[in-house]
JSON list of C-alpha atoms in Angstrom, two decimals:
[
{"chain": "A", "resi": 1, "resn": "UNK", "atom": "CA", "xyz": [109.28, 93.40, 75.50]},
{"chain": "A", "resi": 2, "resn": "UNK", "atom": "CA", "xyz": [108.01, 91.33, 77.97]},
{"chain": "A", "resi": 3, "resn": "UNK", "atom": "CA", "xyz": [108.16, 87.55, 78.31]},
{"chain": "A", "resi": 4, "resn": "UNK", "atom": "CA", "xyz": [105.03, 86.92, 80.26]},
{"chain": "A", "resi": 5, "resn": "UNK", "atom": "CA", "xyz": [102.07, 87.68, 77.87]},
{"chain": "A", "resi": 6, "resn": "UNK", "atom": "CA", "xyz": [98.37, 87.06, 77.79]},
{"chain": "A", "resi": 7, "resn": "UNK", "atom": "CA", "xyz": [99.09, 83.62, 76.03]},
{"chain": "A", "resi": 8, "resn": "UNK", "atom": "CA", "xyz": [101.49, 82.87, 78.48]},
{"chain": "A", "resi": 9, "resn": "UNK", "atom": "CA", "xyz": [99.85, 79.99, 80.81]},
{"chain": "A", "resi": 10, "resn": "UNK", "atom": "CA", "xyz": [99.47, 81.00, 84.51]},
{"chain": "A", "resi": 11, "resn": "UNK", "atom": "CA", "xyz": [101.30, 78.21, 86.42]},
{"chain": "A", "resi": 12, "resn": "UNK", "atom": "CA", "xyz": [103.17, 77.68, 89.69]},
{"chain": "A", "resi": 13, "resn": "UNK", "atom": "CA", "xyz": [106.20, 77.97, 87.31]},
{"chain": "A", "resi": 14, "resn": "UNK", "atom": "CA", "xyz": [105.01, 81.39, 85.80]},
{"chain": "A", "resi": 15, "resn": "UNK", "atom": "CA", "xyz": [104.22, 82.11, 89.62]},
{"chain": "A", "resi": 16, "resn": "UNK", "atom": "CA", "xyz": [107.41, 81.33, 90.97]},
{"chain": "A", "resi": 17, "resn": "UNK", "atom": "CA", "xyz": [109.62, 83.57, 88.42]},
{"chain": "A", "resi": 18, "resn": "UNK", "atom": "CA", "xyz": [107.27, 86.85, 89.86]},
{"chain": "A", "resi": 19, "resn": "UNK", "atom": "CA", "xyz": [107.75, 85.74, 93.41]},
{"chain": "A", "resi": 20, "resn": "UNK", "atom": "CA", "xyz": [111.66, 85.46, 93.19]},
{"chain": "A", "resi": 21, "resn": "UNK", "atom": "CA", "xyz": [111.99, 88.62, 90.56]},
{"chain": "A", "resi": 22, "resn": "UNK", "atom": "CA", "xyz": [112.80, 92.23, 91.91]},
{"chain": "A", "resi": 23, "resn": "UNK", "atom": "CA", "xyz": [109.28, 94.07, 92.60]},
{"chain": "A", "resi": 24, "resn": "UNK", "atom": "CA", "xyz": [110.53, 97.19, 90.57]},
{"chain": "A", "resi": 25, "resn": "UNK", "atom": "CA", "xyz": [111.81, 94.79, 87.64]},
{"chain": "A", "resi": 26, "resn": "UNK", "atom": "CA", "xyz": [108.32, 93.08, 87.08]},
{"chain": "A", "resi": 27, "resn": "UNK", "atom": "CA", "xyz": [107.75, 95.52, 83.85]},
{"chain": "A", "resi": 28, "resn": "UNK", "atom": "CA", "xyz": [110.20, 94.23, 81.91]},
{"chain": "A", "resi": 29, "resn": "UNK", "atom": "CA", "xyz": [108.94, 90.29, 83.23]},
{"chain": "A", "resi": 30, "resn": "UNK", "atom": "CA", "xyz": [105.11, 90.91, 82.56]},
{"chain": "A", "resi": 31, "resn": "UNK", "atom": "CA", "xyz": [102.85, 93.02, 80.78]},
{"chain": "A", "resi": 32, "resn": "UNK", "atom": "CA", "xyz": [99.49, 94.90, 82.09]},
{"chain": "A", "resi": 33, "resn": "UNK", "atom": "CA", "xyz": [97.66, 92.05, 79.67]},
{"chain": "A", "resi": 34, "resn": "UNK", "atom": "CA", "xyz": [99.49, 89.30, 81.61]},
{"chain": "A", "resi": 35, "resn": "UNK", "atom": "CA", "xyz": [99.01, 91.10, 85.17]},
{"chain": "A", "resi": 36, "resn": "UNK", "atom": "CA", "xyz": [95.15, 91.93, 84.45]},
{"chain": "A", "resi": 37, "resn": "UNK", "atom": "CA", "xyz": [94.75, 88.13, 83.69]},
{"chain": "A", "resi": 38, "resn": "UNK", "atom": "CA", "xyz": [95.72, 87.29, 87.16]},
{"chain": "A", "resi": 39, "resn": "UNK", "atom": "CA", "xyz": [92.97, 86.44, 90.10]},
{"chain": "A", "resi": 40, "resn": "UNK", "atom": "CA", "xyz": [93.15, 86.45, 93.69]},
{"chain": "A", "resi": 41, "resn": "UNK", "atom": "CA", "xyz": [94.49, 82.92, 94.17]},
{"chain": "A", "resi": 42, "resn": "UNK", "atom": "CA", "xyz": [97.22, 83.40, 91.65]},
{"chain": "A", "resi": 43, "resn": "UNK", "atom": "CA", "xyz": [98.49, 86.37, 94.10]},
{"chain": "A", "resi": 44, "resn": "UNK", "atom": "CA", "xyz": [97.82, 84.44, 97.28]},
{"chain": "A", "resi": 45, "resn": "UNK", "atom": "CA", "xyz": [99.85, 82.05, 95.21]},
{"chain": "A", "resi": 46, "resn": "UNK", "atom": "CA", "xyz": [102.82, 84.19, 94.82]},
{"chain": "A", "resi": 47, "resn": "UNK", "atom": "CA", "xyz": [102.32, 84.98, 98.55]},
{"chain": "A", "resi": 48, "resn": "UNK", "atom": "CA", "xyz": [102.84, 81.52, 99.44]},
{"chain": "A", "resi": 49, "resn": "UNK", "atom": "CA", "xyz": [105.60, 81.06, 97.29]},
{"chain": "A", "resi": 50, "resn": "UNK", "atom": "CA", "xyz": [107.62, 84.06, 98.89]},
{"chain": "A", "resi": 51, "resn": "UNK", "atom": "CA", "xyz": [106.49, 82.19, 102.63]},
{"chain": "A", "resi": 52, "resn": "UNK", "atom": "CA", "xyz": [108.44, 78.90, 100.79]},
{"chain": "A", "resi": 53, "resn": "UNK", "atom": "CA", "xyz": [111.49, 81.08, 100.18]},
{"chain": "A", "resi": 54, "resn": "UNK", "atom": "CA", "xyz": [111.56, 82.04, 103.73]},
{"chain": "A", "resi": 55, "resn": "UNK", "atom": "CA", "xyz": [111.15, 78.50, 105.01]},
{"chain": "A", "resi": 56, "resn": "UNK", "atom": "CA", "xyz": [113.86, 77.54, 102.54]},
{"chain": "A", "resi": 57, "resn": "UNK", "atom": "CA", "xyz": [115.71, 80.51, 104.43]},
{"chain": "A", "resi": 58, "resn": "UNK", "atom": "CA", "xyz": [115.49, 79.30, 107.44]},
{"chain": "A", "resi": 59, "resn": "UNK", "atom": "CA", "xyz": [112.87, 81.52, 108.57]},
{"chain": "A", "resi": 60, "resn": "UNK", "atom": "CA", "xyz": [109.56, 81.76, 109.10]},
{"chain": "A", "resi": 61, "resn": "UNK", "atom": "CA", "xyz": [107.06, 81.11, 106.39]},
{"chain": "A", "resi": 62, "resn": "UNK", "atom": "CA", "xyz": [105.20, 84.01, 105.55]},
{"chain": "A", "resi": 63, "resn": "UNK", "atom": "CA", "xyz": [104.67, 86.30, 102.61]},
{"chain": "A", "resi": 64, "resn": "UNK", "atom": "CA", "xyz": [102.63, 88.70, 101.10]},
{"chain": "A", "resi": 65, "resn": "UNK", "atom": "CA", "xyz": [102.21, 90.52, 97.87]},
{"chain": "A", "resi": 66, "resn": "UNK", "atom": "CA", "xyz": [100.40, 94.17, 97.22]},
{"chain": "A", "resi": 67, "resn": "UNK", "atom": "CA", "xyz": [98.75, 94.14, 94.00]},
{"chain": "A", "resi": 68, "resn": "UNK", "atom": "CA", "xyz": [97.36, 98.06, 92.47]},
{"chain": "A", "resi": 69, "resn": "UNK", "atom": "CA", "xyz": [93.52, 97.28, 92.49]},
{"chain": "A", "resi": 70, "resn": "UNK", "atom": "CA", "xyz": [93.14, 99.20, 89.19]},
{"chain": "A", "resi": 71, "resn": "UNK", "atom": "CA", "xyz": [96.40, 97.11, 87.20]},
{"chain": "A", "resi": 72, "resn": "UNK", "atom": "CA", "xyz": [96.69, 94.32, 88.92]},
{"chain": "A", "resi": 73, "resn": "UNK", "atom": "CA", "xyz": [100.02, 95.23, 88.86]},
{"chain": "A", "resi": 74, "resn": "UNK", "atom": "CA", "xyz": [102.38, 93.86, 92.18]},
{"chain": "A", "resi": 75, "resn": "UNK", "atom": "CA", "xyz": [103.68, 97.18, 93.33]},
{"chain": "A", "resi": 76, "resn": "UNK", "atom": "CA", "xyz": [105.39, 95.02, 96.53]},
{"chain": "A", "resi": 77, "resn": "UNK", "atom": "CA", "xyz": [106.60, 91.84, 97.59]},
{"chain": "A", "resi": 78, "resn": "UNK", "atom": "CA", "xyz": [108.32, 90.11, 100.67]},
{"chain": "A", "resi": 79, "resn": "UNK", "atom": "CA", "xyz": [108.79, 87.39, 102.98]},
{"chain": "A", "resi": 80, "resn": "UNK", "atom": "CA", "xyz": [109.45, 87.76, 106.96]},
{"chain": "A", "resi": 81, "resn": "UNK", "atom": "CA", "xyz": [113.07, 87.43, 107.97]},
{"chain": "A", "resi": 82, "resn": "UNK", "atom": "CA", "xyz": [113.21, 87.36, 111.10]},
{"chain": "A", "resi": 83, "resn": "UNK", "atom": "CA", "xyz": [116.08, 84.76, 111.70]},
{"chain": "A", "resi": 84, "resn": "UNK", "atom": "CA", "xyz": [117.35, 85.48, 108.07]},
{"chain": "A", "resi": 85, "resn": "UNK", "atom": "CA", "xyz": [117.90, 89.13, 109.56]},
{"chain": "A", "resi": 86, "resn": "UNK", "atom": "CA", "xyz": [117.97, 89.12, 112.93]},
{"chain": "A", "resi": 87, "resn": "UNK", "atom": "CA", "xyz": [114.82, 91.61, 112.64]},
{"chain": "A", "resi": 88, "resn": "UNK", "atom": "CA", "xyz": [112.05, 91.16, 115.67]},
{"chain": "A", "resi": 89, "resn": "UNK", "atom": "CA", "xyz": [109.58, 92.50, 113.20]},
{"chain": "A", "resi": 90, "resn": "UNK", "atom": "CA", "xyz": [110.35, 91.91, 110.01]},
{"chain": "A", "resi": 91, "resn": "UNK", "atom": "CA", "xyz": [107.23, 89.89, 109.06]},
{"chain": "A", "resi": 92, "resn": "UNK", "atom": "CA", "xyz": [106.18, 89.41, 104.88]},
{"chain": "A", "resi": 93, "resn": "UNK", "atom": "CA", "xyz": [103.37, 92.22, 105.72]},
{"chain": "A", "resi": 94, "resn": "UNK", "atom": "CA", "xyz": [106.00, 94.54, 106.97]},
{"chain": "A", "resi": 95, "resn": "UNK", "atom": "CA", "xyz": [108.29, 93.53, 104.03]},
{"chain": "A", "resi": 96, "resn": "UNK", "atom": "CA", "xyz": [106.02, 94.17, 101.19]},
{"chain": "A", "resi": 97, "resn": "UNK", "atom": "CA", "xyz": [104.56, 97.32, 102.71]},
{"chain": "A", "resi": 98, "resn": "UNK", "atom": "CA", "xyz": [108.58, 98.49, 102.76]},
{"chain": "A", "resi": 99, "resn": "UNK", "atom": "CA", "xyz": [109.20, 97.07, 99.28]},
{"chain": "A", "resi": 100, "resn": "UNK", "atom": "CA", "xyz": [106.31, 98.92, 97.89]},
{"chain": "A", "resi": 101, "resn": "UNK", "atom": "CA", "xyz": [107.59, 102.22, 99.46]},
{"chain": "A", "resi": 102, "resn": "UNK", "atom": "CA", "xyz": [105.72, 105.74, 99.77]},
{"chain": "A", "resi": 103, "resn": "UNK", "atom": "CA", "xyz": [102.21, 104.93, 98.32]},
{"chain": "A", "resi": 104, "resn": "UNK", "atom": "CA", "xyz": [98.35, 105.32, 98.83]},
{"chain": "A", "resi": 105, "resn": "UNK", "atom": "CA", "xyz": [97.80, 102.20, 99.80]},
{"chain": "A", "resi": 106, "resn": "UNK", "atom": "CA", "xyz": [94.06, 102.89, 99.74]},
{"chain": "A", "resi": 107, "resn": "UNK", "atom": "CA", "xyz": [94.25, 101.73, 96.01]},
{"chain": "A", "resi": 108, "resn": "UNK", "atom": "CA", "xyz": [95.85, 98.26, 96.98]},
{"chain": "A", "resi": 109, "resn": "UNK", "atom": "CA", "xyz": [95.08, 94.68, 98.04]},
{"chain": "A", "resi": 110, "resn": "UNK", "atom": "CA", "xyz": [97.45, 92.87, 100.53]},
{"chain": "A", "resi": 111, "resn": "UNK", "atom": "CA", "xyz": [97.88, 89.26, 100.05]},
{"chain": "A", "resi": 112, "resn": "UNK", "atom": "CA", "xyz": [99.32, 87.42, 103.14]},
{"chain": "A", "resi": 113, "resn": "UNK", "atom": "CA", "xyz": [99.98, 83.77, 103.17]},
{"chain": "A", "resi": 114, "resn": "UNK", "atom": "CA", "xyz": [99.02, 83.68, 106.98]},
{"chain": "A", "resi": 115, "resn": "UNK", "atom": "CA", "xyz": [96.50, 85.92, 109.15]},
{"chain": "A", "resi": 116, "resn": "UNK", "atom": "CA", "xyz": [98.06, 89.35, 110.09]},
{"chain": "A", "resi": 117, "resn": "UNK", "atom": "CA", "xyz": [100.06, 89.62, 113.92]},
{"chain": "A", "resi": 118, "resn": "UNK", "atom": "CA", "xyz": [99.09, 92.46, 115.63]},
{"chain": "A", "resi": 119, "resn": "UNK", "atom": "CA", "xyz": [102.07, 95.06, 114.96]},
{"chain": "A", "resi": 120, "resn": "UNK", "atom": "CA", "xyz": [100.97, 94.19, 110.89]},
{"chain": "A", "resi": 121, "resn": "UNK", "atom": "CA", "xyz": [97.49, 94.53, 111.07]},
{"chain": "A", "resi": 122, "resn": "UNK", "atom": "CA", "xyz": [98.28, 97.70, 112.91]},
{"chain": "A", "resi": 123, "resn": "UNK", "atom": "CA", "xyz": [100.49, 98.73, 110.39]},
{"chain": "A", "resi": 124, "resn": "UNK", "atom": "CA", "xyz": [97.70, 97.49, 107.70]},
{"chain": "A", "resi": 125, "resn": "UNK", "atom": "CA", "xyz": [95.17, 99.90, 108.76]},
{"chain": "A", "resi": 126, "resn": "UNK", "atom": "CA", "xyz": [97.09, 102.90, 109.74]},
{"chain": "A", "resi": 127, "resn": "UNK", "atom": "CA", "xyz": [98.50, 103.03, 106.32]},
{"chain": "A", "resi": 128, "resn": "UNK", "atom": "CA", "xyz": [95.03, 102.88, 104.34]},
{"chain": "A", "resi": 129, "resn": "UNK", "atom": "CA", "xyz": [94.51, 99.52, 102.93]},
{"chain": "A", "resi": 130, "resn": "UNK", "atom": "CA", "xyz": [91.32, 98.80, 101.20]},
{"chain": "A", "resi": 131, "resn": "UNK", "atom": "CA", "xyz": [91.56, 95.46, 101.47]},
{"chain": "A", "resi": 132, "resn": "UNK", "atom": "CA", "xyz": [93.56, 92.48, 102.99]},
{"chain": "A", "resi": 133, "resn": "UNK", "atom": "CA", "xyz": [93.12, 88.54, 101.63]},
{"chain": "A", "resi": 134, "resn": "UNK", "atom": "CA", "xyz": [94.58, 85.98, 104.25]},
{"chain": "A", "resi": 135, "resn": "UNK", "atom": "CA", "xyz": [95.62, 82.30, 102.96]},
{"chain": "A", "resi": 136, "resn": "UNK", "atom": "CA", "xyz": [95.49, 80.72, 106.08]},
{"chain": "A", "resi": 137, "resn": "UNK", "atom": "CA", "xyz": [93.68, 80.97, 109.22]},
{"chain": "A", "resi": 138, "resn": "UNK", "atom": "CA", "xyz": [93.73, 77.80, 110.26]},
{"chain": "A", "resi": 139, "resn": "UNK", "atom": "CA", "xyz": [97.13, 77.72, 111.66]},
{"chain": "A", "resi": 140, "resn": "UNK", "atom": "CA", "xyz": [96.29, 81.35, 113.36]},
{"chain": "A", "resi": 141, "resn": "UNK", "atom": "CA", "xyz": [93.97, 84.09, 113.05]},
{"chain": "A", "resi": 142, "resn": "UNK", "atom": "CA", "xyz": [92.59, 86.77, 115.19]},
{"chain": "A", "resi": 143, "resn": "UNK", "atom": "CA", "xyz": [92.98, 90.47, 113.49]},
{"chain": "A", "resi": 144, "resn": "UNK", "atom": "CA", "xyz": [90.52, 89.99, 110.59]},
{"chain": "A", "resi": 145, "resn": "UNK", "atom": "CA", "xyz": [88.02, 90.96, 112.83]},
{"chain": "A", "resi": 146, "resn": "UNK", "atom": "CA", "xyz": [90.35, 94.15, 114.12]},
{"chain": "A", "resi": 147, "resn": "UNK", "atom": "CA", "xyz": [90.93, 95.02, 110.53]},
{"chain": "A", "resi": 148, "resn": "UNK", "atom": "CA", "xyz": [87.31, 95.14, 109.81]},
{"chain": "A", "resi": 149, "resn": "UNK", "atom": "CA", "xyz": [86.41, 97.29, 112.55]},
{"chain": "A", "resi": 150, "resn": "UNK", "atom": "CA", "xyz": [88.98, 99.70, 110.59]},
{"chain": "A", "resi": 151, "resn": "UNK", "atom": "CA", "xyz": [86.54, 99.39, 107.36]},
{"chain": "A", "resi": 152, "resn": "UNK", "atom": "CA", "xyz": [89.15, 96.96, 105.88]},
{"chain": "A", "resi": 153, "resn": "UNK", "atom": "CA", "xyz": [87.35, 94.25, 103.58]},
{"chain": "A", "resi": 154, "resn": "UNK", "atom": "CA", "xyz": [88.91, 91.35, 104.50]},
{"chain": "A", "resi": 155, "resn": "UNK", "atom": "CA", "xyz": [88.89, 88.00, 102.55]},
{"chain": "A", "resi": 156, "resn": "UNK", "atom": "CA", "xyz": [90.11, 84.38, 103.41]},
{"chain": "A", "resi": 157, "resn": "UNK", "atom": "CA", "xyz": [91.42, 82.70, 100.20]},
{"chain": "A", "resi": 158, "resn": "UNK", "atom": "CA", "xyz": [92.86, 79.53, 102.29]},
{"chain": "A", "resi": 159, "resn": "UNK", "atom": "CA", "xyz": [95.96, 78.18, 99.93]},
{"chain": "A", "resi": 160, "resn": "UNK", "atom": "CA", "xyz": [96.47, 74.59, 101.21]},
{"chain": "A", "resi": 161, "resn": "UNK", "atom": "CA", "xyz": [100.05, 74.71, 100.54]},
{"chain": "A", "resi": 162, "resn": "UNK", "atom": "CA", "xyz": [100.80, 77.60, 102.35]},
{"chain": "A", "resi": 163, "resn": "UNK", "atom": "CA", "xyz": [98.22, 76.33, 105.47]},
{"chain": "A", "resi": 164, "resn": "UNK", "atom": "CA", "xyz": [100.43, 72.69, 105.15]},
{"chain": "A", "resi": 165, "resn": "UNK", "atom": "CA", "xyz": [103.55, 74.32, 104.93]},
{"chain": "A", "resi": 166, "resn": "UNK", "atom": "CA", "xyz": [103.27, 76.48, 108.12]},
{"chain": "A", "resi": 167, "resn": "UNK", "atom": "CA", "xyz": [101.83, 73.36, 109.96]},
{"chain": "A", "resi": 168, "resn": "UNK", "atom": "CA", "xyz": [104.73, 71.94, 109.03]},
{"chain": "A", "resi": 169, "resn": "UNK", "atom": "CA", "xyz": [107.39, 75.06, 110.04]},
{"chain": "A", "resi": 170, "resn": "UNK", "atom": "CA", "xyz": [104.91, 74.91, 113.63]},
{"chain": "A", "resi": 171, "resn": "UNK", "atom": "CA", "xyz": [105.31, 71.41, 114.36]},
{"chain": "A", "resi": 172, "resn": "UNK", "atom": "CA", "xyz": [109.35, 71.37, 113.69]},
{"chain": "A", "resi": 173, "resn": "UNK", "atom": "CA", "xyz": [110.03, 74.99, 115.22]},
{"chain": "A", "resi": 174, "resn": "UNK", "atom": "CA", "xyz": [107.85, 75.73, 117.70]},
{"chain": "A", "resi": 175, "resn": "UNK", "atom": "CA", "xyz": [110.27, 78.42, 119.42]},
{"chain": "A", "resi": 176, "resn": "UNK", "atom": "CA", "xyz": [110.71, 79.84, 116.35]},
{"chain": "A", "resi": 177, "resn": "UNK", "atom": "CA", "xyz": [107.15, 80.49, 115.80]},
{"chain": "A", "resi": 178, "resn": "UNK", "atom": "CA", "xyz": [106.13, 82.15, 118.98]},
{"chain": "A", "resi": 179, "resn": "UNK", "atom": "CA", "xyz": [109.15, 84.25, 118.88]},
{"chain": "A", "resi": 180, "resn": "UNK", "atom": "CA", "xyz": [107.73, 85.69, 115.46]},
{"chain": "A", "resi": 181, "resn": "UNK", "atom": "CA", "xyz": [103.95, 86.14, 117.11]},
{"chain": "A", "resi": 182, "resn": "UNK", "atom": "CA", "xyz": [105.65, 87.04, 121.05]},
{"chain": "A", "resi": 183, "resn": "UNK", "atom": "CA", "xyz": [109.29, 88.05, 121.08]},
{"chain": "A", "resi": 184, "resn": "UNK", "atom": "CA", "xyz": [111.96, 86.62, 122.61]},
{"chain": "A", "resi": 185, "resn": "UNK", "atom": "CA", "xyz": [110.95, 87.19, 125.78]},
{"chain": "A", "resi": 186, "resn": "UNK", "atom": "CA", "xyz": [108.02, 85.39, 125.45]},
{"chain": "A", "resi": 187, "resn": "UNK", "atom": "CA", "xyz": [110.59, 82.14, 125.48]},
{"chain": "A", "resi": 188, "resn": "UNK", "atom": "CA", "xyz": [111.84, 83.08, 128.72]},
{"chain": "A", "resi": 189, "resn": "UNK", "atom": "CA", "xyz": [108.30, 82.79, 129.80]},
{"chain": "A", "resi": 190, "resn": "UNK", "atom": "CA", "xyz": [107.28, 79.32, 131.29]},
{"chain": "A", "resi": 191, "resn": "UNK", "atom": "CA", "xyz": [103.85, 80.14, 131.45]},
{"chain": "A", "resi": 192, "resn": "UNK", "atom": "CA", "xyz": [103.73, 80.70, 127.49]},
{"chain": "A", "resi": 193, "resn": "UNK", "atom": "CA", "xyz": [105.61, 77.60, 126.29]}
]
């Protein structure tokens, strides 16, 4: 029996538990009532919360969540880890897209807390997506028109804590930051710092 119902409230707090459970243990958290009853800002929500974990981390702060267009139901989840793994591209696109494992992701939506790098919104149209919501492009942006061109529909849901929080992450690590867009080698480059 599940514990998050169609009476249950939809709150941060509600939120938070499905952005910290397991992916593949969400059945047993929510119901199909519960996850029909959630909208596109409750998953960019979720999104955001996962790029919080990250920054708690000590990482970058990025996530994104793919949500089954028919269910609603989150069929993958993840943050970047980067530092947390020593991964160069580790990123929360890559992360949820790995979570989610062998699917047609034709039938999906991909939440991401900040606008796509190039390698993911590579990765976002060779593998099918229908459709791709960013939560921030104020801090960067630059593939939704890429994606497009693909036949992606792409949304921008700005969540205003996610766009503060990576201001934030920016402003205090800005190494960190352009390691996650450039590499390390773009540190070693004097003309890019």
């Amino acid at each position: 029996m599940a514990i998050l119902t169609k009476q249950t409230q939809i709150d941060d707090a509600a939120l938070e538990v499905i952005a910290h459970m397991p992916t593949r243990s969400l059945g047993v958290l929510m119901n199909g009532e519960f996850s029909s009853g959630l909208g596109d800002a409750d998953f960019m929500r979720i999104a955001v919360l996962l790029a919080q974990k990250s920054y708690h981390e000590g990482g970058c702060p990025i996530g994104a969540v793919i949500v089954d267009n028919l269910t609603k139901r989150i069929v993958g989840k993840g943050h970047n880890t980067l530092v947390q793994e020593d991964h160069p591209y580790n990123h929360g696109e890559t992360s949820a897209i790995r979570d989610a494992g062998r699917i047609d992701f034709s039938k999906t939506t991909l939440y991401t807390s900040l606008s796509p790098c190039d390698v993911c919104a590579t990765l976002l149209y060779m593998r099918g997506f229908n459709k791709v919501v960013v939560g921030d492009v104020t801090n960067a942006s630059g593939n939704e028109q890429l994606l497009q061109d693909k036949g992606i529909d792409v949304q921008i849901l700005e969540d205003p804590v996610g766009v503060a929080l990576y201001a934030k992450f920016k402003e205090e690590k800005p190494e960190q930051d352009l390691e996650d867009w450039q590499g390390v080698s773009a540190l070693n480059n004097p003309r890019v710092l």
